[in-house]
Amino acid sequence: MKKCERKVTQLCAGVGSHDHLCNVMNPFVDWGFKYLFGTERNKGNLIVFLNILLELESPLVDLQFLNNESIPTDADGRECVFDILCKDEDGTRFLIEVQNADLRYIRNRMLYYTCRLIDQMGQVGKEWNYEIDKVYSICLMNFAYEPEPVLRRDFLLCEPQTANILTDRIHIIMLQLPCLQAKSIEECNELYEKLLFLLLQMKRGMKTIEELKREVYEHGLNQEIRDTFLNVLEEANLASLSKTDKAQYEARLKRYRDNHACLDYAIEKGIIQGIDIGTKQGLEQGIQQGLQQGLEQGIQQGLEQGIADRNLQIAKSMKNKGLDLLLIAECTGLSVSDVEKL
């Protein structure tokens, strides 16, 4: 087996291999995350999470959930569906997104979503003075998108030379969860890291609710944080779900696993084919154009073509699996219309 094939196979083998060997909900299945943090029933979990993540001067006391669909103003516009959208009593918006698919343009996506929220604040008439409310956009990613990733990145609009802030109306926070390498709650430095660690433990499904609760009790958190962590675990107990909720969760869990399996296979096949095609075409063009310059330019062009062919292979495979066209477009960089033509 080639070295690149071994690496891809190892990466793919680790995804979902230990999913839910116990009674714990996977909080990164979209239905699960919304159930634990995006419902009136569990609104307190979200309030504590935002308070420890943002460290606001005036901690949040209450939140109002908003319609999470952003309808475009024209027929050809793009609809946005946010995972969780809410606001506090001062009008500050909080957008929380969970992303499991490795998206190349994740920063652009979060900026676009944020701008859509701001656009909705516009009012008709001359009397409106462009007064807009602040937007916090938070993205929890089950992948790392940077060459040298870190767990948390905070982005504001500011002047590069002086760091003067243009406006505080936009604050985007990117959380690259694979960067959290702690082996226990004790090894986490920040409170929000402790909650993320707990969620990742739940995702891995290697411990029962009772074992996770014991870890929370033994860590010595203050009462509010401890009670929130315990409530998250209690609500994530699959045995306590109603039949309807459990059926909905299991349906979304199946889709989550199917998407991972399809993406893993498509990525493995696409990478191998892309490298083979790119190397072959690059060498052929390189020989024709000259030993040094030809190799450099030809291999580059070949790799680019190989990557394009790989994306088409991935898109075809995902479409054959019945995956959502928008998801396919986001994962491959193709347009939705191109995907429809495959």
CSV table of C-alpha atoms in Angstrom, one decimal:
chain,number,residue,atom,x,y,z
A,1,MET,CA,0.0,0.0,0.0
A,2,LYS,CA,1.3,3.5,-0.9
A,3,LYS,CA,2.3,5.9,1.9
A,4,CYS,CA,-0.5,8.3,1.0
A,5,GLU,CA,-3.0,5.5,0.9
A,6,ARG,CA,-2.0,4.3,4.4
A,7,LYS,CA,-2.4,7.8,5.8
A,8,VAL,CA,-5.8,8.3,4.3
A,9,THR,CA,-7.0,4.9,5.5
A,10,GLN,CA,-5.8,5.6,9.0
A,11,LEU,CA,-7.6,8.9,9.1
A,12,CYS,CA,-10.8,7.5,7.8
A,13,ALA,CA,-10.7,4.5,10.1
A,14,GLY,CA,-10.8,6.7,13.2
A,15,VAL,CA,-14.0,8.6,12.3
A,16,GLY,CA,-17.1,7.3,14.2
A,17,SER,CA,-15.4,4.0,15.1
A,18,HIS,CA,-16.4,4.4,18.8
A,19,ASP,CA,-19.6,6.4,18.3
A,20,HIS,CA,-22.1,5.8,21.1
A,21,LEU,CA,-20.9,2.6,22.7
A,22,CYS,CA,-22.7,3.9,25.8
A,23,ASN,CA,-25.8,6.0,26.6
A,24,VAL,CA,-24.4,9.4,25.7
A,25,MET,CA,-25.8,11.6,22.9
A,26,ASN,CA,-23.3,12.9,20.4
A,27,PRO,CA,-23.6,16.7,20.8
A,28,PHE,CA,-22.2,17.4,17.4
A,29,VAL,CA,-25.0,15.8,15.5
A,30,ASP,CA,-27.0,18.9,14.5
A,31,TRP,CA,-30.2,17.7,16.3
A,32,GLY,CA,-28.3,16.9,19.4
A,33,PHE,CA,-26.5,20.3,19.7
A,34,LYS,CA,-29.8,22.2,19.1
A,35,TYR,CA,-31.5,20.0,21.7
A,36,LEU,CA,-28.8,20.6,24.3
A,37,PHE,CA,-28.3,24.3,23.7
A,38,GLY,CA,-31.0,25.6,21.3
A,39,THR,CA,-34.3,25.0,23.0
A,40,GLU,CA,-36.2,26.8,25.7
A,41,ARG,CA,-35.9,23.7,27.9
A,42,ASN,CA,-32.1,24.0,27.8
A,43,LYS,CA,-31.6,27.7,27.3
A,44,GLY,CA,-29.7,27.9,30.6
A,45,ASN,CA,-26.9,25.7,29.1
A,46,LEU,CA,-26.5,28.2,26.3
A,47,ILE,CA,-26.4,31.2,28.6
A,48,VAL,CA,-23.7,29.7,30.7
A,49,PHE,CA,-21.7,28.6,27.6
A,50,LEU,CA,-21.8,32.2,26.1
A,51,ASN,CA,-21.0,33.8,29.5
A,52,ILE,CA,-17.8,31.7,30.0
A,53,LEU,CA,-16.8,31.9,26.3
A,54,LEU,CA,-17.3,35.7,25.9
A,55,GLU,CA,-16.5,36.9,29.4
A,56,LEU,CA,-18.9,39.9,29.0
A,57,GLU,CA,-18.8,42.8,31.3
A,58,SER,CA,-22.5,42.2,32.1
A,59,PRO,CA,-23.2,38.5,32.0
A,60,LEU,CA,-26.2,37.3,30.1
A,61,VAL,CA,-29.3,36.6,32.2
A,62,ASP,CA,-31.8,35.7,29.5
A,63,LEU,CA,-32.0,35.1,25.8
A,64,GLN,CA,-34.7,35.0,23.1
A,65,PHE,CA,-34.4,32.5,20.3
A,66,LEU,CA,-35.0,33.9,16.9
A,67,ASN,CA,-36.1,32.4,13.5
A,68,ASN,CA,-32.9,30.7,12.3
A,69,GLU,CA,-33.8,31.0,8.6
A,70,SER,CA,-32.6,34.0,6.5
A,71,ILE,CA,-34.7,34.3,3.4
A,72,PRO,CA,-33.1,36.1,0.4
A,73,THR,CA,-34.7,39.2,-1.0
A,74,ASP,CA,-34.7,37.9,-4.6
A,75,ALA,CA,-35.7,34.6,-6.1
A,76,ASP,CA,-32.1,33.6,-7.0
A,77,GLY,CA,-30.6,34.6,-3.7
A,78,ARG,CA,-29.2,32.1,-1.3
A,79,GLU,CA,-31.1,31.0,1.8
A,80,CYS,CA,-29.2,30.7,5.1
A,81,VAL,CA,-30.2,28.3,7.9
A,82,PHE,CA,-28.4,29.0,11.1
A,83,ASP,CA,-27.9,26.3,13.8
A,84,ILE,CA,-28.8,28.5,16.7
A,85,LEU,CA,-29.7,32.2,16.6
A,86,CYS,CA,-30.8,34.3,19.6
A,87,LYS,CA,-30.5,37.8,21.1
A,88,ASP,CA,-30.3,39.3,24.6
A,89,GLU,CA,-32.4,42.1,26.0
A,90,ASP,CA,-30.1,44.8,24.5
A,91,GLY,CA,-30.6,43.3,21.0
A,92,THR,CA,-27.1,41.7,20.7
A,93,ARG,CA,-27.3,38.7,18.4
A,94,PHE,CA,-25.6,35.4,19.0
A,95,LEU,CA,-25.1,33.1,16.1
A,96,ILE,CA,-23.8,29.6,16.9
A,97,GLU,CA,-22.8,27.2,14.2
A,98,VAL,CA,-21.5,23.6,14.4
A,99,GLN,CA,-19.5,22.4,11.4
A,100,ASN,CA,-18.5,18.7,10.9
A,101,ALA,CA,-17.5,18.8,7.2
A,102,ASP,CA,-14.1,20.2,6.4
A,103,LEU,CA,-15.0,23.4,4.5
A,104,ARG,CA,-12.2,25.3,2.7
A,105,TYR,CA,-14.0,28.7,3.0
A,106,ILE,CA,-15.3,28.4,6.6
A,107,ARG,CA,-14.1,31.9,7.5
A,108,ASN,CA,-15.9,33.4,4.5
A,109,ARG,CA,-19.0,31.4,5.4
A,110,MET,CA,-19.1,32.8,8.9
A,111,LEU,CA,-18.5,36.4,7.6
A,112,TYR,CA,-21.3,35.9,5.1
A,113,TYR,CA,-23.7,34.6,7.8
A,114,THR,CA,-22.8,37.6,10.0
A,115,CYS,CA,-23.4,40.1,7.3
A,116,ARG,CA,-26.7,38.5,6.5
A,117,LEU,CA,-27.8,39.1,10.1
A,118,ILE,CA,-26.6,42.7,9.9
A,119,ASP,CA,-28.5,43.2,6.6
A,120,GLN,CA,-31.7,42.1,8.3
A,121,MET,CA,-31.4,45.0,10.7
A,122,GLY,CA,-31.8,47.6,8.0
A,123,GLN,CA,-34.9,49.7,8.1
A,124,VAL,CA,-36.9,51.4,5.3
A,125,GLY,CA,-37.1,55.2,5.4
A,126,LYS,CA,-34.8,58.2,5.8
A,127,GLU,CA,-35.1,58.3,9.5
A,128,TRP,CA,-33.0,55.1,10.0
A,129,ASN,CA,-29.4,56.2,11.0
A,130,TYR,CA,-27.6,52.9,10.5
A,131,GLU,CA,-27.8,51.9,14.1
A,132,ILE,CA,-27.1,48.2,14.2
A,133,ASP,CA,-26.8,45.7,17.0
A,134,LYS,CA,-23.7,43.7,17.8
A,135,VAL,CA,-23.3,40.2,16.4
A,136,TYR,CA,-21.3,37.5,17.9
A,137,SER,CA,-20.7,34.6,15.5
A,138,ILE,CA,-19.3,31.5,17.0
A,139,CYS,CA,-18.3,28.4,15.0
A,140,LEU,CA,-17.4,25.1,16.6
A,141,MET,CA,-15.5,23.0,14.0
A,142,ASN,CA,-14.7,19.3,14.2
A,143,PHE,CA,-11.7,20.0,11.9
A,144,ALA,CA,-8.7,22.3,11.7
A,145,TYR,CA,-8.5,24.6,8.7
A,146,GLU,CA,-5.2,26.3,9.3
A,147,PRO,CA,-1.6,25.0,8.6
A,148,GLU,CA,-0.7,25.8,12.3
A,149,PRO,CA,-4.1,25.7,14.0
A,150,VAL,CA,-4.9,26.9,17.5
A,151,LEU,CA,-8.1,26.2,19.5
A,152,ARG,CA,-9.5,29.7,19.4
A,153,ARG,CA,-9.3,32.6,17.0
A,154,ASP,CA,-11.1,35.9,17.7
A,155,PHE,CA,-11.7,38.3,14.7
A,156,LEU,CA,-12.6,42.0,14.8
A,157,LEU,CA,-12.6,44.7,12.1
A,158,CYS,CA,-9.6,46.8,12.8
A,159,GLU,CA,-6.8,48.9,11.2
A,160,PRO,CA,-3.7,46.7,10.7
A,161,GLN,CA,-1.1,49.3,11.6
A,162,THR,CA,-2.6,50.6,14.8
A,163,ALA,CA,-5.1,47.9,15.7
A,164,ASN,CA,-7.8,50.6,16.0
A,165,ILE,CA,-11.2,49.0,15.9
A,166,LEU,CA,-13.4,50.2,13.1
A,167,THR,CA,-16.5,48.9,14.8
A,168,ASP,CA,-17.3,46.5,17.6
A,169,ARG,CA,-20.5,45.4,15.9
A,170,ILE,CA,-18.9,42.2,14.5
A,171,HIS,CA,-17.0,39.6,16.6
A,172,ILE,CA,-16.3,36.2,15.0
A,173,ILE,CA,-14.9,33.4,17.1
A,174,MET,CA,-13.6,30.2,15.4
A,175,LEU,CA,-13.0,27.2,17.6
A,176,GLN,CA,-10.9,24.4,16.1
A,177,LEU,CA,-11.9,21.5,18.3
A,178,PRO,CA,-9.1,19.1,17.3
A,179,CYS,CA,-6.6,21.5,18.8
A,180,LEU,CA,-8.0,20.8,22.3
A,181,GLN,CA,-5.5,18.1,23.3
A,182,ALA,CA,-6.3,17.9,27.1
A,183,LYS,CA,-6.5,14.4,28.5
A,184,SER,CA,-8.8,15.5,31.4
A,185,ILE,CA,-10.9,18.4,32.6
A,186,GLU,CA,-8.0,19.3,34.9
A,187,GLU,CA,-5.7,19.9,32.0
A,188,CYS,CA,-8.0,22.5,30.5
A,189,ASN,CA,-7.0,26.1,31.3
A,190,GLU,CA,-10.2,28.0,30.6
A,191,LEU,CA,-13.8,27.3,31.6
A,192,TYR,CA,-15.0,27.2,28.0
A,193,GLU,CA,-12.3,24.6,27.3
A,194,LYS,CA,-13.6,22.4,30.1
A,195,LEU,CA,-17.1,22.5,28.5
A,196,LEU,CA,-15.7,21.8,25.0
A,197,PHE,CA,-13.6,18.9,26.5
A,198,LEU,CA,-16.8,17.5,28.0
A,199,LEU,CA,-18.6,17.7,24.6
A,200,LEU,CA,-15.8,16.0,22.9
A,201,GLN,CA,-15.8,13.2,25.5
A,202,MET,CA,-19.5,12.8,24.8
A,203,LYS,CA,-18.9,12.7,21.0
A,204,ARG,CA,-16.3,9.9,21.5
A,205,GLY,CA,-18.8,7.8,23.4
A,206,MET,CA,-16.2,6.0,25.4
A,207,LYS,CA,-17.7,6.8,28.8
A,208,THR,CA,-21.1,6.5,30.3
A,209,ILE,CA,-23.2,9.4,31.7
A,210,GLU,CA,-22.3,8.2,35.2
A,211,GLU,CA,-18.6,8.2,34.5
A,212,LEU,CA,-18.7,11.7,33.0
A,213,LYS,CA,-20.7,13.0,35.9
A,214,ARG,CA,-18.2,11.7,38.3
A,215,GLU,CA,-15.4,13.6,36.5
A,216,VAL,CA,-17.4,16.8,36.8
A,217,TYR,CA,-18.1,16.3,40.5
A,218,GLU,CA,-14.5,15.5,41.2
A,219,HIS,CA,-13.1,18.6,39.4
A,220,GLY,CA,-14.3,21.1,41.9
A,221,LEU,CA,-16.1,23.6,39.6
A,222,ASN,CA,-18.2,26.3,41.1
A,223,GLN,CA,-21.9,25.4,41.6
A,224,GLU,CA,-23.3,27.3,38.6
A,225,ILE,CA,-20.8,25.8,36.1
A,226,ARG,CA,-21.0,22.3,37.7
A,227,ASP,CA,-24.8,22.3,37.6
A,228,THR,CA,-24.7,23.4,33.9
A,229,PHE,CA,-22.3,20.6,33.0
A,230,LEU,CA,-24.4,18.1,34.9
A,231,ASN,CA,-27.5,19.3,33.2
A,232,VAL,CA,-25.9,18.9,29.8
A,233,LEU,CA,-25.1,15.4,30.7
A,234,GLU,CA,-28.5,14.7,32.1
A,235,GLU,CA,-30.2,16.0,28.9
A,236,ALA,CA,-27.7,14.0,26.8
A,237,ASN,CA,-28.8,10.7,28.4
A,238,LEU,CA,-30.4,8.8,25.6
A,239,ALA,CA,-32.4,6.7,28.0
A,240,SER,CA,-34.2,9.8,29.2
A,241,LEU,CA,-35.4,10.9,25.7
A,242,SER,CA,-39.0,10.6,24.7
A,243,LYS,CA,-39.7,8.1,21.9
A,244,THR,CA,-40.3,11.0,19.5
A,245,ASP,CA,-37.1,12.8,20.4
A,246,LYS,CA,-35.1,9.6,20.3
A,247,ALA,CA,-36.4,8.7,16.9
A,248,GLN,CA,-35.5,12.2,15.6
A,249,TYR,CA,-32.0,12.0,17.1
A,250,GLU,CA,-31.3,8.5,15.7
A,251,ALA,CA,-32.5,9.6,12.2
A,252,ARG,CA,-30.1,12.6,12.3
A,253,LEU,CA,-27.3,10.4,13.8
A,254,LYS,CA,-27.7,8.0,10.9
A,255,ARG,CA,-27.4,10.9,8.4
A,256,TYR,CA,-24.4,12.1,10.3
A,257,ARG,CA,-22.7,8.7,10.0
A,258,ASP,CA,-23.7,8.2,6.4
A,259,ASN,CA,-22.2,11.7,5.5
A,260,HIS,CA,-19.0,10.8,7.3
A,261,ALA,CA,-18.7,7.5,5.6
A,262,CYS,CA,-19.4,8.9,2.1
A,263,LEU,CA,-17.0,11.8,2.7
A,264,ASP,CA,-14.3,9.5,4.0
A,265,TYR,CA,-14.5,7.2,0.9
A,266,ALA,CA,-14.7,10.1,-1.5
A,267,ILE,CA,-11.8,11.9,0.0
A,268,GLU,CA,-9.7,8.7,0.1
A,269,LYS,CA,-10.5,7.9,-3.5
A,270,GLY,CA,-10.2,11.5,-4.7
A,271,ILE,CA,-6.8,12.1,-3.1
A,272,ILE,CA,-5.3,9.0,-4.5
A,273,GLN,CA,-6.7,9.6,-8.0
A,274,GLY,CA,-5.7,13.3,-7.8
A,275,ILE,CA,-2.1,12.5,-7.0
A,276,ASP,CA,-1.9,9.8,-9.7
A,277,ILE,CA,-3.4,12.0,-12.4
A,278,GLY,CA,-1.5,15.1,-11.3
A,279,THR,CA,1.9,13.3,-11.2
A,280,LYS,CA,1.3,11.7,-14.6
A,281,GLN,CA,0.2,14.8,-16.3
A,282,GLY,CA,2.8,16.9,-14.6
A,283,LEU,CA,5.6,14.6,-15.8
A,284,GLU,CA,4.3,14.5,-19.3
A,285,GLN,CA,4.1,18.3,-19.6
A,286,GLY,CA,7.4,18.7,-17.8
A,287,ILE,CA,9.3,16.5,-20.2
A,288,GLN,CA,7.9,18.5,-23.2
A,289,GLN,CA,8.8,21.9,-21.7
A,290,GLY,CA,12.2,21.2,-20.5
A,291,LEU,CA,13.8,19.3,-17.6
A,292,GLN,CA,13.7,22.0,-14.9
A,293,GLN,CA,11.1,24.5,-15.9
A,294,GLY,CA,8.9,21.8,-17.4
A,295,LEU,CA,8.9,19.6,-14.4
A,296,GLU,CA,8.0,22.5,-12.0
A,297,GLN,CA,5.3,24.1,-14.2
A,298,GLY,CA,4.0,20.8,-15.6
A,299,ILE,CA,3.6,19.1,-12.2
A,300,GLN,CA,1.9,22.2,-10.8
A,301,GLN,CA,-0.6,22.2,-13.7
A,302,GLY,CA,-1.1,18.5,-13.4
A,303,LEU,CA,-1.7,18.7,-9.7
A,304,GLU,CA,-4.3,21.5,-10.3
A,305,GLN,CA,-6.0,19.4,-12.9
A,306,GLY,CA,-5.8,16.4,-10.6
A,307,ILE,CA,-7.4,18.4,-7.8
A,308,ALA,CA,-10.2,19.5,-10.1
A,309,ASP,CA,-10.7,15.9,-11.3
A,310,ARG,CA,-10.7,14.8,-7.7
A,311,ASN,CA,-13.4,17.3,-6.7
A,312,LEU,CA,-15.5,16.1,-9.6
A,313,GLN,CA,-15.0,12.5,-8.5
A,314,ILE,CA,-15.9,13.4,-4.9
A,315,ALA,CA,-19.0,15.4,-6.0
A,316,LYS,CA,-20.2,12.5,-8.2
A,317,SER,CA,-19.7,10.0,-5.4
A,318,MET,CA,-21.6,12.2,-2.9
A,319,LYS,CA,-24.4,12.9,-5.3
A,320,ASN,CA,-24.8,9.2,-6.0
A,321,LYS,CA,-25.1,8.7,-2.2
A,322,GLY,CA,-28.0,11.1,-2.2
A,323,LEU,CA,-26.3,13.9,-0.2
A,324,ASP,CA,-27.6,17.4,-0.1
A,325,LEU,CA,-26.4,19.5,-3.2
A,326,LEU,CA,-25.5,22.5,-1.0
A,327,LEU,CA,-23.3,20.3,1.2
A,328,ILE,CA,-21.6,18.8,-1.9
A,329,ALA,CA,-21.0,22.3,-3.3
A,330,GLU,CA,-19.5,23.5,0.0
A,331,CYS,CA,-17.2,20.4,0.4
A,332,THR,CA,-15.9,20.5,-3.2
A,333,GLY,CA,-15.9,24.2,-4.2
A,334,LEU,CA,-18.2,23.5,-7.2
A,335,SER,CA,-21.3,25.5,-7.8
A,336,VAL,CA,-24.7,24.0,-7.1
A,337,SER,CA,-25.5,24.2,-10.8
A,338,ASP,CA,-22.4,22.3,-11.7
A,339,VAL,CA,-23.3,19.6,-9.1
A,340,GLU,CA,-26.8,19.4,-10.6
A,341,LYS,CA,-25.3,18.7,-14.0
A,342,LEU,CA,-23.2,15.7,-12.9
